Amino acid sequence: MLHASVRALKYFAAVGICATIAVYALDVTKSAAQSANKVQLQARSDASPIYGITIPAGYRDWRLISVKQLTGVKGKQLRAQLGNDIAIAAFREGKLPFPDGTIIAALHWNEASSDTDNKVLADGFPGAGLESSFAGSAVNVQFMVKDSKKYAATGGWGFADFTNGKPGDEALHKTCFPCHVPAKDHDYVFTHYAPTP
Amino acid sequence: MLHASVRALKYFAAVGICATIAVYALDVTKSAAQSANKVQLQARSDASPIYGITIPAGYRDWRLISVKQLTGVKGKQLRAQLGNDIAIAAFREGKLPFPDGTIIAALHWNEASSDTDNKVLADGFPGAGLESSFAGSAVNVQFMVKDSKKYAATGGWGFADFTNGKPGDEALHKTCFPCHVPAKDHDYVFTHYAPTP
């Protein structure tokens, strides 16, 4: 999900723009057919372009794979990668390629800090130069979904990027797979399982 | 669990020392009574001093509360806070004080990076100055356990710090509660729940 991280920074300024660009509603509802069509289009507007992936229900409850930080000229992010049951089992067993049904979620937050927290650190541990940061406001969430047949053209993976619950545009999603190619030896997944302390 | 973070850095050099200091075994096993006594002592050696807390089974499967980074002159850590079901419900409902039975786990890793990952970032996003880091080797894990009666003298919280599965010493555990006092308004817990992206 490295590309996702990157993209999140690159698109800091674009948060909310995708939602504006996306076609979310048809105002014309003159017939039942049109009404049905509207529902269909609205449903599609919640899915990622190209891959047709919607936000998996309950992903915030999934188990932890690892944590990351991304730094850049535009800011810093703290991030967590969570996995559904199939993903967690595969990571723990070192199973490659990941089996169909694997879903990896990458949650990205702006890095935040607290003067109060840092004062506690400075007072408690003088000279240690300690500073703490934590997950602040949400930036976006991204998913990799394994379906070796459906997504055969992209290494068996479908990709999705959501900001405020709305998927990014097609141009954004076209960049996902090429960015993951360098991780081909790990089935296109940059993230590795964090050891249990 | 801020103090925990701090302590982890402070005790970077002490990793493994606690395990040496702790009394883990009695060589003398001359009678059944002594044998039973040995088992009892060994069991206690797996628990944190003062608070008597052992590592909760399956904590690595608990749900995510938030993620953090700790920086200092001795290095950087990436960290995750996980909670048992009672903890997660309390965080989501904003319930204070946390109910008895709450357990918060703080998992700490040395921050690591990959030249390959960073080359992908540099090639894909020239000029963005992007660098990624991730959870590397495990440092330690810490727990806060809420029991308002048992731990009445320390705000209702018991504390525990484990490195390689072995608890830190009594001197270390004496510092936990005083460090958490500045977070009294949040029931002595520094960590807040990270929003769902």
Short mmCIF file of C-alpha atoms in Angstrom, two decimals:
data_model
loop_
_atom_site.label_atom_id
_atom_site.label_comp_id
_atom_site.label_asym_id
_atom_site.label_seq_id
_atom_site.Cartn_x
_atom_site.Cartn_y
_atom_site.Cartn_z
CA MET A 1 0.00 0.00 0.00
CA LEU A 2 3.03 2.19 -0.32
CA HIS A 3 1.71 3.95 -3.38
CA ALA A 4 -1.34 4.79 -1.38
CA SER A 5 0.71 6.51 1.22
CA VAL A 6 2.47 8.46 -1.43
CA ARG A 7 -0.68 9.37 -3.16
CA ALA A 8 -2.21 10.55 0.06
CA LEU A 9 0.54 13.10 0.43
CA LYS A 10 0.48 14.06 -3.22
CA TYR A 11 -3.23 14.58 -2.96
CA PHE A 12 -3.26 16.42 0.34
CA ALA A 13 -4.48 19.47 -1.51
CA ALA A 14 -7.02 17.44 -3.41
CA VAL A 15 -8.92 16.11 -0.42
CA GLY A 16 -12.56 16.68 -1.24
CA ILE A 17 -11.95 17.40 -4.90
CA CYS A 18 -12.55 13.84 -6.00
CA ALA A 19 -15.88 13.94 -4.25
CA THR A 20 -16.76 16.99 -6.30
CA ILE A 21 -15.61 15.50 -9.56
CA ALA A 22 -17.40 12.18 -9.07
CA VAL A 23 -20.87 11.87 -10.49
CA TYR A 24 -22.96 11.22 -7.45
CA ALA A 25 -26.50 11.85 -8.40
CA LEU A 26 -28.92 12.16 -11.24
CA ASP A 27 -31.49 14.84 -10.60
CA VAL A 28 -33.89 13.49 -13.15
CA THR A 29 -36.16 10.84 -11.74
CA LYS A 30 -39.06 10.81 -14.17
CA SER A 31 -39.71 7.09 -14.34
CA ALA A 32 -39.16 3.88 -12.46
CA ALA A 33 -36.52 2.92 -15.00
CA GLN A 34 -34.68 6.15 -14.44
CA SER A 35 -35.05 5.69 -10.73
CA ALA A 36 -33.52 2.23 -10.91
CA ASN A 37 -30.76 3.60 -13.12
CA LYS A 38 -30.08 6.30 -10.58
CA VAL A 39 -29.69 3.80 -7.78
CA GLN A 40 -27.28 1.79 -9.92
CA LEU A 41 -25.18 4.84 -10.73
CA GLN A 42 -25.19 5.97 -7.12
CA ALA A 43 -24.04 2.52 -6.04
CA ARG A 44 -21.21 2.66 -8.55
CA SER A 45 -20.18 6.07 -7.34
CA ASP A 46 -19.26 4.51 -4.02
CA ALA A 47 -16.88 2.04 -5.69
CA SER A 48 -13.33 2.61 -6.86
CA PRO A 49 -12.96 3.24 -10.63
CA ILE A 50 -11.45 0.43 -12.70
CA TYR A 51 -11.72 -2.11 -9.85
CA GLY A 52 -15.25 -1.56 -8.54
CA ILE A 53 -14.29 -1.96 -4.88
CA THR A 54 -16.45 -0.50 -2.11
CA ILE A 55 -15.42 0.07 1.50
CA PRO A 56 -15.56 -3.30 3.33
CA ALA A 57 -17.95 -3.18 6.28
CA GLY A 58 -16.27 -3.21 9.66
CA TYR A 59 -12.71 -2.86 8.40
CA ARG A 60 -11.83 -0.70 11.43
CA ASP A 61 -12.25 -3.85 13.53
CA TRP A 62 -9.70 -5.86 11.55
CA ARG A 63 -6.47 -7.02 13.12
CA LEU A 64 -3.20 -5.17 12.91
CA ILE A 65 -0.57 -6.07 10.31
CA SER A 66 1.88 -3.23 10.87
CA VAL A 67 2.31 0.52 11.33
CA LYS A 68 4.19 3.07 9.23
CA GLN A 69 5.13 6.69 8.93
CA LEU A 70 5.35 8.69 5.73
CA THR A 71 7.26 11.96 5.67
CA GLY A 72 7.47 14.48 2.84
CA VAL A 73 7.73 18.15 2.08
CA LYS A 74 3.98 18.51 2.50
CA GLY A 75 3.72 16.90 5.92
CA LYS A 76 3.85 13.70 7.92
CA GLN A 77 1.43 10.86 8.27
CA LEU A 78 1.08 7.98 10.70
CA ARG A 79 -0.51 4.87 9.23
CA ALA A 80 -1.78 1.44 10.14
CA GLN A 81 -2.31 -1.60 7.96
CA LEU A 82 -5.14 -3.90 9.01
CA GLY A 83 -6.12 -7.22 7.45
CA ASN A 84 -9.23 -9.35 7.20
CA ASP A 85 -8.99 -12.90 8.57
CA ILE A 86 -7.61 -14.33 5.31
CA ALA A 87 -4.95 -11.64 5.17
CA ILE A 88 -3.85 -12.10 8.79
CA ALA A 89 -3.57 -15.86 8.38
CA ALA A 90 -1.53 -15.47 5.19
CA PHE A 91 0.84 -12.93 6.75
CA ARG A 92 1.39 -15.10 9.83
CA GLU A 93 1.99 -18.24 7.77
CA GLY A 94 4.12 -16.40 5.23
CA LYS A 95 1.81 -17.66 2.50
CA LEU A 96 2.62 -16.29 -0.97
CA PRO A 97 0.86 -15.49 -3.17
CA PHE A 98 -1.86 -14.17 -0.89
CA PRO A 99 -5.02 -16.26 -1.34
CA ASP A 100 -8.15 -14.96 -3.04
CA GLY A 101 -10.30 -13.10 -0.55
CA THR A 102 -7.36 -11.34 1.07
CA ILE A 103 -8.09 -7.70 1.86
CA ILE A 104 -5.51 -5.30 3.23
CA ALA A 105 -6.62 -1.92 4.55
CA ALA A 106 -4.26 1.04 4.91
CA LEU A 107 -5.49 3.76 7.26
CA HIS A 108 -3.74 7.11 7.01
CA TRP A 109 -3.80 9.96 9.50
CA ASN A 110 -2.13 13.32 9.70
CA GLU A 111 0.55 13.18 12.36
CA ALA A 112 -0.31 15.28 15.40
CA SER A 113 1.39 16.11 18.69
CA SER A 114 0.49 17.48 22.07
CA ASP A 115 2.46 20.05 24.05
CA THR A 116 1.14 18.45 27.22
CA ASP A 117 2.42 15.01 26.22
CA ASN A 118 5.80 16.39 25.25
CA LYS A 119 6.10 18.32 28.49
CA VAL A 120 5.54 15.08 30.39
CA LEU A 121 8.35 13.53 28.39
CA ALA A 122 10.69 16.49 28.87
CA ASP A 123 10.03 16.70 32.61
CA GLY A 124 10.21 12.98 33.18
CA PHE A 125 13.29 12.31 31.07
CA PRO A 126 15.47 15.40 30.90
CA GLY A 127 18.12 15.24 28.20
CA ALA A 128 16.52 12.34 26.37
CA GLY A 129 15.13 14.66 23.70
CA LEU A 130 11.90 12.72 23.64
CA GLU A 131 8.94 13.78 21.54
CA SER A 132 5.77 11.88 20.82
CA SER A 133 3.34 12.10 17.93
CA PHE A 134 0.07 10.31 17.33
CA ALA A 135 -2.65 9.74 14.75
CA GLY A 136 -4.52 13.02 14.25
CA SER A 137 -7.20 13.76 11.67
CA ALA A 138 -8.03 11.11 9.08
CA VAL A 139 -6.53 11.50 5.60
CA ASN A 140 -7.79 8.51 3.63
CA VAL A 141 -8.13 4.75 3.59
CA GLN A 142 -7.02 2.37 0.87
CA PHE A 143 -7.66 -1.28 0.13
CA MET A 144 -5.99 -4.07 -1.81
CA VAL A 145 -8.37 -6.91 -2.66
CA LYS A 146 -7.05 -10.22 -3.97
CA ASP A 147 -9.04 -11.92 -6.74
CA SER A 148 -6.67 -13.71 -9.07
CA LYS A 149 -9.22 -14.06 -11.86
CA LYS A 150 -11.08 -10.76 -11.68
CA TYR A 151 -7.89 -8.74 -11.35
CA ALA A 152 -5.58 -10.95 -13.41
CA ALA A 153 -4.30 -7.94 -15.37
CA THR A 154 -3.00 -6.25 -12.21
CA GLY A 155 -1.21 -9.07 -10.44
CA GLY A 156 -4.45 -10.44 -9.02
CA TRP A 157 -5.06 -7.29 -6.97
CA GLY A 158 -7.80 -4.72 -7.10
CA PHE A 159 -7.14 -1.29 -5.59
CA ALA A 160 -9.29 1.36 -3.94
CA ASP A 161 -8.65 4.75 -2.39
CA PHE A 162 -11.29 6.60 -0.37
CA THR A 163 -11.30 10.05 1.17
CA ASN A 164 -14.25 10.90 3.40
CA GLY A 165 -15.90 7.73 2.14
CA LYS A 166 -15.66 8.76 -1.52
CA PRO A 167 -13.43 6.99 -4.03
CA GLY A 168 -10.63 8.81 -5.81
CA ASP A 169 -10.84 9.26 -9.57
CA GLU A 170 -9.75 6.95 -12.38
CA ALA A 171 -6.46 8.74 -12.98
CA LEU A 172 -5.50 8.14 -9.38
CA HIS A 173 -6.44 4.46 -9.51
CA LYS A 174 -4.48 3.93 -12.73
CA THR A 175 -1.28 4.64 -10.81
CA CYS A 176 -1.81 2.01 -8.09
CA PHE A 177 -0.61 -1.15 -9.77
CA PRO A 178 2.48 0.20 -11.58
CA CYS A 179 3.71 1.58 -8.24
CA HIS A 180 3.34 -1.86 -6.63
CA VAL A 181 5.33 -3.72 -9.30
CA PRO A 182 8.66 -3.34 -7.44
CA ALA A 183 7.12 -5.46 -4.66
CA LYS A 184 6.36 -8.30 -7.09
CA ASP A 185 8.46 -10.77 -5.09
CA HIS A 186 6.13 -10.22 -2.12
CA ASP A 187 3.02 -10.57 -4.31
CA TYR A 188 2.97 -6.79 -4.91
CA VAL A 189 2.52 -6.04 -1.20
CA PHE A 190 5.03 -3.66 0.39
CA THR A 191 3.80 -4.24 3.93
CA HIS A 192 5.28 -7.00 6.09
CA TYR A 193 3.87 -8.35 9.33
CA ALA A 194 5.13 -6.58 12.45
CA PRO A 195 6.53 -9.01 15.02
CA THR A 196 4.64 -9.55 18.27
CA PRO A 197 6.58 -7.90 21.10
CA MET B 1 0.90 4.45 27.87
CA LEU B 2 3.12 7.42 27.19
CA HIS B 3 5.42 6.64 30.07
CA ALA B 4 5.80 3.24 28.58
CA SER B 5 7.04 4.73 25.38
CA VAL B 6 9.44 6.85 27.26
CA ARG B 7 10.67 4.05 29.37
CA ALA B 8 11.25 1.90 26.35
CA LEU B 9 13.71 4.41 25.00
CA LYS B 10 15.30 4.99 28.37
CA TYR B 11 15.75 1.27 28.73
CA PHE B 12 16.96 0.55 25.23
CA ALA B 13 20.28 -0.40 26.73
CA ALA B 14 18.60 -2.48 29.39
CA VAL B 15 16.81 -4.84 27.06
CA GLY B 16 17.48 -8.27 28.45
CA ILE B 17 18.87 -7.02 31.74
CA CYS B 18 15.56 -7.26 33.55
CA ALA B 19 15.32 -10.86 32.46
CA THR B 20 18.69 -11.45 34.08
CA ILE B 21 17.79 -9.70 37.30
CA ALA B 22 14.47 -11.45 37.75
CA VAL B 23 14.44 -14.62 39.78
CA TYR B 24 13.24 -17.21 37.31
CA ALA B 25 14.06 -20.55 38.76
CA LEU B 26 14.89 -22.47 41.84
CA ASP B 27 17.40 -25.23 41.20
CA VAL B 28 16.52 -27.06 44.36
CA THR B 29 13.65 -29.45 43.85
CA LYS B 30 14.03 -31.92 46.70
CA SER B 31 10.41 -32.43 47.61
CA ALA B 32 6.91 -32.12 46.26
CA ALA B 33 6.40 -29.07 48.41
CA GLN B 34 9.49 -27.44 47.02
CA SER B 35 8.36 -28.40 43.56
CA ALA B 36 5.01 -26.72 44.07
CA ASN B 37 6.77 -23.70 45.50
CA LYS B 38 8.98 -23.55 42.44
CA VAL B 39 5.97 -23.53 40.12
CA GLN B 40 4.44 -20.74 42.15
CA LEU B 41 7.61 -18.65 42.01
CA GLN B 42 8.03 -19.27 38.32
CA ALA B 43 4.46 -18.15 37.72
CA ARG B 44 5.09 -14.97 39.66
CA SER B 45 8.22 -14.28 37.65
CA ASP B 46 6.06 -13.89 34.55
CA ALA B 47 3.98 -11.17 36.20
CA SER B 48 4.77 -7.48 36.56
CA PRO B 49 6.11 -6.44 39.99
CA ILE B 50 3.74 -4.46 42.23
CA TYR B 51 0.70 -5.14 39.99
CA GLY B 52 0.99 -8.88 39.31
CA ILE B 53 -0.10 -8.60 35.67
CA THR B 54 0.79 -11.30 33.15
CA ILE B 55 0.66 -10.98 29.36
CA PRO B 56 -2.99 -11.33 28.27
CA ALA B 57 -3.44 -14.23 25.85
CA GLY B 58 -4.10 -13.21 22.26
CA TYR B 59 -3.51 -9.48 22.74
CA ARG B 60 -1.96 -9.25 19.25
CA ASP B 61 -5.47 -9.94 17.90
CA TRP B 62 -7.05 -7.00 19.70
CA ARG B 63 -8.46 -4.07 17.78
CA LEU B 64 -6.60 -0.89 17.03
CA ILE B 65 -6.97 2.21 19.20
CA SER B 66 -4.28 4.40 17.66
CA VAL B 67 -0.70 4.59 16.43
CA LYS B 68 2.21 6.72 17.64
CA GLN B 69 5.81 7.57 17.05
CA LEU B 70 8.41 8.28 19.73
CA THR B 71 11.63 10.05 18.82
CA GLY B 72 14.64 10.69 21.03
CA VAL B 73 18.38 10.95 21.04
CA LYS B 74 18.63 7.16 21.30
CA GLY B 75 16.42 6.33 18.33
CA LYS B 76 12.90 6.21 16.98
CA GLN B 77 10.02 3.89 17.64
CA LEU B 78 6.73 3.19 15.90
CA ARG B 79 3.97 2.04 18.19
CA ALA B 80 0.43 0.75 18.20
CA GLN B 81 -2.15 0.76 20.96
CA LEU B 82 -4.62 -2.12 20.92
CA GLY B 83 -7.59 -2.66 23.21
CA ASN B 84 -9.65 -5.57 24.45
CA ASP B 85 -13.40 -5.45 23.74
CA ILE B 86 -14.17 -3.45 26.89
CA ALA B 87 -11.47 -0.92 26.02
CA ILE B 88 -12.61 -0.49 22.41
CA ALA B 89 -16.25 0.01 23.45
CA ALA B 90 -15.24 2.59 26.06
CA PHE B 91 -13.03 4.54 23.64
CA ARG B 92 -15.75 4.59 20.97
CA GLU B 93 -18.43 5.69 23.42
CA GLY B 94 -16.13 8.17 25.12
CA LYS B 95 -16.85 6.46 28.42
CA LEU B 96 -14.86 7.86 31.37
CA PRO B 97 -13.64 6.50 33.67
CA PHE B 98 -12.79 3.35 31.74
CA PRO B 99 -14.76 0.40 33.16
CA ASP B 100 -13.18 -2.40 35.16
CA GLY B 101 -11.85 -5.03 32.80
CA THR B 102 -10.42 -2.51 30.35
CA ILE B 103 -6.99 -3.53 29.07
CA ILE B 104 -4.89 -1.35 26.81
CA ALA B 105 -1.83 -2.83 25.13
CA ALA B 106 1.01 -0.69 23.78
CA LEU B 107 3.23 -2.45 21.24
CA HIS B 108 6.57 -0.82 20.54
CA TRP B 109 8.90 -1.45 17.60
CA ASN B 110 12.19 0.01 16.47
CA GLU B 111 11.54 2.17 13.42
CA ALA B 112 13.02 0.67 10.26
CA SER B 113 13.21 1.70 6.62
CA SER B 114 13.89 0.12 3.25
CA ASP B 115 16.03 1.60 0.49
CA THR B 116 13.85 -0.23 -2.01
CA ASP B 117 10.67 1.35 -0.65
CA ASN B 118 12.22 4.80 -0.60
CA LYS B 119 13.51 4.40 -4.17
CA VAL B 120 9.95 3.62 -5.27
CA LEU B 121 8.83 6.83 -3.59
CA ALA B 122 11.65 8.91 -5.04
CA ASP B 123 11.15 7.55 -8.57
CA GLY B 124 7.37 7.78 -8.45
CA PHE B 125 7.12 11.21 -6.88
CA PRO B 126 10.21 13.27 -7.70
CA GLY B 127 10.59 16.38 -5.59
CA ALA B 128 8.08 15.27 -2.97
CA GLY B 129 10.86 14.31 -0.57
CA LEU B 130 8.96 11.23 0.48
CA GLU B 131 10.39 8.67 2.86
CA SER B 132 8.66 5.76 4.51
CA SER B 133 9.40 3.92 7.72
CA PHE B 134 7.76 0.89 9.27
CA ALA B 135 7.69 -1.29 12.37
CA GLY B 136 10.98 -3.16 12.59
CA SER B 137 12.19 -5.34 15.46
CA ALA B 138 10.09 -5.56 18.59
CA VAL B 139 11.15 -3.47 21.60
CA ASN B 140 8.58 -4.22 24.30
CA VAL B 141 4.89 -4.38 25.10
CA GLN B 142 3.08 -2.70 27.94
CA PHE B 143 -0.36 -3.04 29.47
CA MET B 144 -2.72 -0.93 31.53
CA VAL B 145 -5.35 -3.00 33.33
CA LYS B 146 -8.34 -1.33 34.97
CA ASP B 147 -9.51 -2.68 38.32
CA SER B 148 -10.80 0.15 40.45
CA LYS B 149 -10.63 -1.84 43.69
CA LYS B 150 -7.42 -3.82 43.26
CA TYR B 151 -5.49 -0.83 41.95
CA ALA B 152 -7.27 1.91 43.91
CA ALA B 153 -3.93 3.40 45.00
CA THR B 154 -2.88 4.03 41.40
CA GLY B 155 -5.98 5.58 39.87
CA GLY B 156 -7.60 2.18 39.36
CA TRP B 157 -4.91 1.08 36.93
CA GLY B 158 -2.35 -1.70 37.09
CA PHE B 159 0.72 -1.46 34.87
CA ALA B 160 2.99 -3.99 33.21
CA ASP B 161 6.04 -3.78 30.95
CA PHE B 162 7.46 -6.84 29.15
CA THR B 163 10.55 -7.27 27.03
CA ASN B 164 10.93 -10.62 25.28
CA GLY B 165 8.05 -11.88 27.40
CA LYS B 166 9.76 -10.99 30.68
CA PRO B 167 8.53 -8.27 33.02
CA GLY B 168 10.66 -5.27 33.87
CA ASP B 169 11.82 -4.78 37.45
CA GLU B 170 10.08 -3.10 40.37
CA ALA B 171 11.98 0.18 40.00
CA LEU B 172 10.69 0.47 36.46
CA HIS B 173 7.12 -0.28 37.44
CA LYS B 174 7.20 2.27 40.26
CA THR B 175 7.56 5.03 37.69
CA CYS B 176 4.45 4.11 35.64
CA PHE B 177 1.68 5.72 37.64
CA PRO B 178 3.36 9.04 38.53
CA CYS B 179 4.07 9.57 34.84
CA HIS B 180 0.40 9.05 33.98
CA VAL B 181 -0.93 11.56 36.54
CA PRO B 182 -0.87 14.48 34.04
CA ALA B 183 -3.50 12.53 32.03
CA LYS B 184 -5.83 12.35 35.06
CA ASP B 185 -8.63 14.14 33.20
CA HIS B 186 -8.66 11.27 30.67
CA ASP B 187 -8.59 8.64 33.43
CA TYR B 188 -4.77 8.54 33.33
CA VAL B 189 -4.74 7.39 29.70
CA PHE B 190 -2.70 9.46 27.23
CA THR B 191 -3.94 7.62 24.16
CA HIS B 192 -7.06 8.78 22.31
CA TYR B 193 -9.01 6.83 19.71
CA ALA B 194 -7.85 7.43 16.13
CA PRO B 195 -10.73 8.43 13.84
CA THR B 196 -11.89 5.98 11.18
CA PRO B 197 -10.81 7.29 7.77
#
